[in-house]
Amino acid sequence: MTGVPISWYLTLSAILFVLGVAGFLFRRNVITVFMSIELMLNAVNLSFVTFSYQLKNVGGHIYTLFVMVVAAAEAAVGLAIILAIYRTRSTLNVDEINAMRD
Amino acid sequence: MDVFLFLIFASIALVCGINVIVQTQPIASAISLIGVMGSLAVLYLLLGAEFIAAAQVIVYAGAVMVLFVFVIMLLNAGAETRRGRSFMVSLLGVPLLITLLGLLSYFVQRLFPSAAAQFGGFKPGTREIGRSLFTTYLLPFEATSVLILIAILGAMLLARKEVDR
């Protein structure tokens, strides 16, 4: 019994991260774009925990914990911003939210 | 057994991850994202990170995703309209993403070529995590408490209904 290669975990993390980037680039709904960011954060968490295992150091777990805290705070503030945008502009399409570009 | 569990939950995570970005309904994306987070929690358990796995289920799959689902239902977000996206993104997006994935996978393969993770090989309990959190990482820990306080205040301020003065 040899166990799971570390590179498999890291490759899974890379694939999930790229999927998150793809969602961020290609999707037009602001809530789905936000969920893509959460997907990227989760992918990075997986590689933190994997590095922590490989280097036998508890620091990776602590960083994962901090990423979770920041993601929770980010989700609360970001969704509040989405609510405020929807109240003033009545749309969730990122192409129509362009007041700062004009 | 390890490899078997890894393959099952990695494929669940992959399928749900693809589902997140191909579904047009935001609520379907949210449910798929919960699937990704749940299977990642199992992978954390395989890597010996019990506390992180519990926190993943409670904080991410519990609190954060409930917030997402709540906002999706509050705003009654329907299927997104397929409209012409930016020319640059449709032209360069996919090749650049494949390049990024190729580079990441290449460096990842080079990093630990022969290392393998056995279940129980490294298993820090809450004691080690707590000791590290309150000695080495005390300042960042205190900073996150301030961050959460600011986030609570900011969320309340932003989501508040405008009242006529």
Short mmCIF file of C-alpha atoms in Angstrom, two decimals:
data_model
loop_
_atom_site.label_atom_id
_atom_site.label_comp_id
_atom_site.label_asym_id
_atom_site.label_seq_id
_atom_site.Cartn_x
_atom_site.Cartn_y
_atom_site.Cartn_z
CA MET A 1 0.00 0.00 0.00
CA THR A 2 1.66 3.17 -1.17
CA GLY A 3 -0.87 5.93 -0.55
CA VAL A 4 -1.99 8.75 -2.80
CA PRO A 5 0.74 10.71 -4.63
CA ILE A 6 1.03 14.29 -3.40
CA SER A 7 1.04 15.50 -7.01
CA TRP A 8 -2.51 14.16 -7.49
CA TYR A 9 -3.82 16.42 -4.74
CA LEU A 10 -1.93 19.39 -6.18
CA THR A 11 -3.17 18.64 -9.71
CA LEU A 12 -6.77 18.47 -8.46
CA SER A 13 -6.18 21.82 -6.76
CA ALA A 14 -4.80 23.28 -10.02
CA ILE A 15 -7.78 22.01 -12.03
CA LEU A 16 -10.28 23.45 -9.54
CA PHE A 17 -8.44 26.79 -9.55
CA VAL A 18 -8.52 26.97 -13.37
CA LEU A 19 -12.23 26.10 -13.31
CA GLY A 20 -12.73 29.02 -10.93
CA VAL A 21 -10.84 31.36 -13.26
CA ALA A 22 -12.93 30.11 -16.20
CA GLY A 23 -16.16 30.83 -14.31
CA PHE A 24 -14.86 34.26 -13.36
CA LEU A 25 -14.06 35.08 -17.00
CA PHE A 26 -16.99 33.54 -18.84
CA ARG A 27 -19.99 33.94 -16.57
CA ARG A 28 -22.13 37.07 -16.63
CA ASN A 29 -24.18 36.67 -13.46
CA VAL A 30 -22.52 38.55 -10.60
CA ILE A 31 -23.50 35.90 -8.03
CA THR A 32 -21.97 33.10 -10.15
CA VAL A 33 -18.80 35.18 -10.60
CA PHE A 34 -18.66 35.48 -6.82
CA MET A 35 -19.10 31.72 -6.42
CA SER A 36 -16.20 31.19 -8.84
CA ILE A 37 -14.02 33.21 -6.46
CA GLU A 38 -15.07 30.89 -3.62
CA LEU A 39 -14.13 27.91 -5.81
CA MET A 40 -10.64 29.38 -6.35
CA LEU A 41 -10.21 29.96 -2.60
CA ASN A 42 -11.20 26.33 -1.94
CA ALA A 43 -8.67 25.09 -4.49
CA VAL A 44 -5.92 27.08 -2.80
CA ASN A 45 -6.99 25.72 0.59
CA LEU A 46 -6.53 22.17 -0.71
CA SER A 47 -2.97 22.90 -1.80
CA PHE A 48 -2.24 24.58 1.58
CA VAL A 49 -3.35 21.45 3.45
CA THR A 50 -1.39 19.22 1.06
CA PHE A 51 1.80 21.25 1.56
CA SER A 52 1.18 21.14 5.29
CA TYR A 53 1.03 17.33 5.12
CA GLN A 54 4.13 17.02 2.97
CA LEU A 55 6.27 19.44 5.01
CA LYS A 56 4.92 18.09 8.34
CA ASN A 57 4.20 21.64 9.46
CA VAL A 58 0.98 22.87 11.03
CA GLY A 59 1.32 26.33 9.42
CA GLY A 60 -0.67 25.30 6.36
CA HIS A 61 -3.68 24.47 8.53
CA ILE A 62 -3.50 27.89 10.17
CA TYR A 63 -3.36 29.60 6.80
CA THR A 64 -6.35 27.58 5.63
CA LEU A 65 -8.21 28.75 8.71
CA PHE A 66 -7.35 32.38 7.92
CA VAL A 67 -8.45 31.94 4.30
CA MET A 68 -11.79 30.61 5.56
CA VAL A 69 -12.24 33.60 7.89
CA VAL A 70 -11.40 36.07 5.13
CA ALA A 71 -13.72 34.23 2.71
CA ALA A 72 -16.59 34.41 5.19
CA ALA A 73 -16.05 38.14 5.73
CA GLU A 74 -15.71 38.66 1.97
CA ALA A 75 -18.93 36.74 1.29
CA ALA A 76 -20.88 38.83 3.82
CA VAL A 77 -19.64 42.18 2.46
CA GLY A 78 -19.77 41.09 -1.19
CA LEU A 79 -23.34 39.84 -0.98
CA ALA A 80 -24.35 43.04 0.78
CA ILE A 81 -22.80 44.99 -2.13
CA ILE A 82 -24.72 42.75 -4.61
CA LEU A 83 -27.94 43.51 -2.70
CA ALA A 84 -27.24 47.25 -2.85
CA ILE A 85 -26.46 47.06 -6.60
CA TYR A 86 -29.64 45.11 -7.29
CA ARG A 87 -31.68 47.65 -5.34
CA THR A 88 -30.38 50.61 -7.33
CA ARG A 89 -29.95 49.07 -10.81
CA SER A 90 -32.30 46.04 -10.82
CA THR A 91 -29.83 43.83 -12.68
CA LEU A 92 -27.35 41.07 -11.85
CA ASN A 93 -25.55 41.11 -15.21
CA VAL A 94 -21.97 42.29 -14.83
CA ASP A 95 -22.03 43.82 -18.33
CA GLU A 96 -24.81 46.20 -17.31
CA ILE A 97 -23.10 47.27 -14.09
CA ASN A 98 -20.72 49.69 -15.79
CA ALA A 99 -21.26 53.01 -14.05
CA MET A 100 -17.59 53.23 -13.05
CA ARG A 101 -16.39 52.56 -16.60
CA ASP A 102 -18.24 55.36 -18.37
CA MET B 1 -8.26 2.22 0.23
CA ASP B 2 -6.72 5.72 0.31
CA VAL B 3 -6.40 5.82 -3.47
CA PHE B 4 -9.93 4.51 -3.86
CA LEU B 5 -11.43 7.20 -1.58
CA PHE B 6 -9.30 9.89 -3.20
CA LEU B 7 -10.43 8.93 -6.70
CA ILE B 8 -14.12 8.84 -5.71
CA PHE B 9 -14.14 12.22 -3.99
CA ALA B 10 -11.76 13.90 -6.42
CA SER B 11 -14.06 12.95 -9.29
CA ILE B 12 -17.09 14.22 -7.34
CA ALA B 13 -15.24 17.50 -6.76
CA LEU B 14 -14.29 17.74 -10.44
CA VAL B 15 -17.79 17.00 -11.75
CA CYS B 16 -19.38 19.45 -9.30
CA GLY B 17 -16.70 22.06 -10.13
CA ILE B 18 -17.46 21.80 -13.84
CA ASN B 19 -21.16 21.92 -13.02
CA VAL B 20 -20.64 25.21 -11.10
CA ILE B 21 -19.48 27.00 -14.25
CA VAL B 22 -21.74 25.39 -16.88
CA GLN B 23 -25.09 25.70 -15.09
CA THR B 24 -27.10 28.75 -16.09
CA GLN B 25 -29.23 28.80 -12.94
CA PRO B 26 -27.33 30.35 -10.00
CA ILE B 27 -29.09 28.06 -7.53
CA ALA B 28 -27.80 24.98 -9.39
CA SER B 29 -24.28 26.45 -9.31
CA ALA B 30 -24.62 27.00 -5.56
CA ILE B 31 -25.72 23.40 -4.91
CA SER B 32 -22.78 22.12 -7.03
CA LEU B 33 -20.40 24.34 -5.05
CA ILE B 34 -21.67 22.72 -1.84
CA GLY B 35 -20.81 19.34 -3.44
CA VAL B 36 -17.26 20.57 -4.16
CA MET B 37 -16.84 21.78 -0.57
CA GLY B 38 -18.18 18.54 0.92
CA SER B 39 -15.85 16.35 -1.14
CA LEU B 40 -12.91 18.64 -0.34
CA ALA B 41 -13.70 18.11 3.35
CA VAL B 42 -13.29 14.35 2.82
CA LEU B 43 -9.93 14.97 1.11
CA TYR B 44 -8.84 17.06 4.12
CA LEU B 45 -9.72 14.10 6.35
CA LEU B 46 -7.57 11.86 4.13
CA LEU B 47 -4.69 14.32 4.62
CA GLY B 48 -5.14 14.16 8.40
CA ALA B 49 -6.63 17.67 8.76
CA GLU B 50 -9.63 16.82 10.93
CA PHE B 51 -10.14 20.29 12.36
CA ILE B 52 -9.94 21.91 8.91
CA ALA B 53 -12.43 19.37 7.55
CA ALA B 54 -14.90 20.20 10.32
CA ALA B 55 -14.37 23.94 9.79
CA GLN B 56 -14.84 23.47 6.04
CA VAL B 57 -18.22 21.81 6.55
CA ILE B 58 -19.39 24.24 9.23
CA VAL B 59 -18.06 27.55 7.87
CA TYR B 60 -18.06 27.02 4.10
CA ALA B 61 -20.75 24.48 3.32
CA GLY B 62 -22.83 25.70 6.26
CA ALA B 63 -22.57 29.44 6.78
CA VAL B 64 -21.17 30.90 3.55
CA MET B 65 -23.27 28.82 1.17
CA VAL B 66 -26.44 29.42 3.18
CA LEU B 67 -25.73 33.13 2.73
CA PHE B 68 -25.33 32.61 -1.03
CA VAL B 69 -28.53 30.56 -1.36
CA PHE B 70 -30.36 33.11 0.77
CA VAL B 71 -29.29 36.01 -1.48
CA ILE B 72 -30.08 34.04 -4.67
CA MET B 73 -33.60 33.39 -3.40
CA LEU B 74 -34.03 36.93 -2.06
CA LEU B 75 -33.11 38.45 -5.43
CA ASN B 76 -35.06 35.75 -7.30
CA ALA B 77 -32.06 35.28 -9.62
CA GLY B 78 -33.11 33.37 -12.73
CA ALA B 79 -31.17 31.84 -15.60
CA GLU B 80 -28.59 34.21 -17.03
CA THR B 81 -29.07 35.44 -20.55
CA ARG B 82 -26.50 34.24 -23.08
CA ARG B 83 -25.30 37.39 -24.72
CA GLY B 84 -22.25 38.23 -26.75
CA ARG B 85 -19.31 38.37 -24.42
CA SER B 86 -16.21 40.43 -24.95
CA PHE B 87 -14.22 39.60 -28.08
CA MET B 88 -10.89 39.31 -26.28
CA VAL B 89 -12.25 36.87 -23.71
CA SER B 90 -13.85 34.56 -26.27
CA LEU B 91 -10.73 34.62 -28.45
CA LEU B 92 -7.97 34.31 -25.86
CA GLY B 93 -9.78 32.93 -22.81
CA VAL B 94 -9.68 29.18 -23.44
CA PRO B 95 -6.08 29.00 -24.79
CA LEU B 96 -4.79 31.10 -21.88
CA LEU B 97 -6.67 28.95 -19.36
CA ILE B 98 -5.24 25.75 -20.87
CA THR B 99 -1.77 27.31 -20.75
CA LEU B 100 -2.29 28.21 -17.09
CA LEU B 101 -3.46 24.67 -16.26
CA GLY B 102 -0.52 23.16 -18.16
CA LEU B 103 2.03 25.35 -16.37
CA LEU B 104 0.50 24.70 -12.94
CA SER B 105 0.38 20.93 -13.52
CA TYR B 106 3.96 20.90 -14.83
CA PHE B 107 5.39 22.67 -11.78
CA VAL B 108 3.25 20.58 -9.44
CA GLN B 109 4.61 17.37 -10.96
CA ARG B 110 8.17 18.68 -10.56
CA LEU B 111 7.64 19.72 -6.93
CA PHE B 112 7.31 16.40 -5.05
CA PRO B 113 7.86 13.74 -7.73
CA SER B 114 7.79 10.63 -5.56
CA ALA B 115 6.03 11.72 -2.37
CA ALA B 116 2.82 9.97 -1.38
CA ALA B 117 0.27 10.71 1.34
CA GLN B 118 -0.59 7.88 3.70
CA PHE B 119 -3.66 8.25 5.87
CA GLY B 120 -2.44 9.14 9.36
CA GLY B 121 1.06 10.08 8.25
CA PHE B 122 0.76 13.59 9.68
CA LYS B 123 -2.13 14.20 12.00
CA PRO B 124 -2.00 17.41 14.05
CA GLY B 125 -4.87 17.63 16.51
CA THR B 126 -6.64 20.74 17.71
CA ARG B 127 -4.01 20.98 20.47
CA GLU B 128 -1.15 21.64 18.04
CA ILE B 129 -3.26 23.95 15.89
CA GLY B 130 -4.44 25.91 18.92
CA ARG B 131 -0.95 26.21 20.37
CA SER B 132 0.42 27.45 17.05
CA LEU B 133 -2.53 29.82 16.60
CA PHE B 134 -2.08 31.46 19.99
CA THR B 135 1.72 31.71 19.96
CA THR B 136 3.24 32.07 16.49
CA TYR B 137 0.17 33.40 14.74
CA LEU B 138 -1.32 35.47 17.55
CA LEU B 139 -1.12 38.84 15.76
CA PRO B 140 -2.85 37.65 12.53
CA PHE B 141 -5.46 35.91 14.69
CA GLU B 142 -6.27 39.15 16.51
CA ALA B 143 -6.27 41.02 13.20
CA THR B 144 -8.92 38.64 11.80
CA SER B 145 -11.18 39.40 14.74
CA VAL B 146 -11.01 43.10 13.85
CA LEU B 147 -11.59 42.16 10.19
CA ILE B 148 -14.75 40.24 11.09
CA LEU B 149 -16.03 43.15 13.19
CA ILE B 150 -15.48 45.53 10.25
CA ALA B 151 -17.16 43.03 7.88
CA ILE B 152 -20.24 42.83 10.14
CA LEU B 153 -20.52 46.62 10.30
CA GLY B 154 -19.90 46.98 6.55
CA ALA B 155 -22.47 44.33 5.62
CA MET B 156 -25.09 45.96 7.84
CA LEU B 157 -24.34 49.40 6.44
CA LEU B 158 -24.42 48.25 2.81
CA ALA B 159 -27.49 46.01 2.99
CA ARG B 160 -29.54 48.50 5.00
CA LYS B 161 -32.65 49.83 3.33
CA GLU B 162 -32.49 53.54 2.55
CA VAL B 163 -34.95 55.39 4.74
CA ASP B 164 -36.43 58.77 3.88
CA ARG B 165 -35.05 61.49 6.08
#
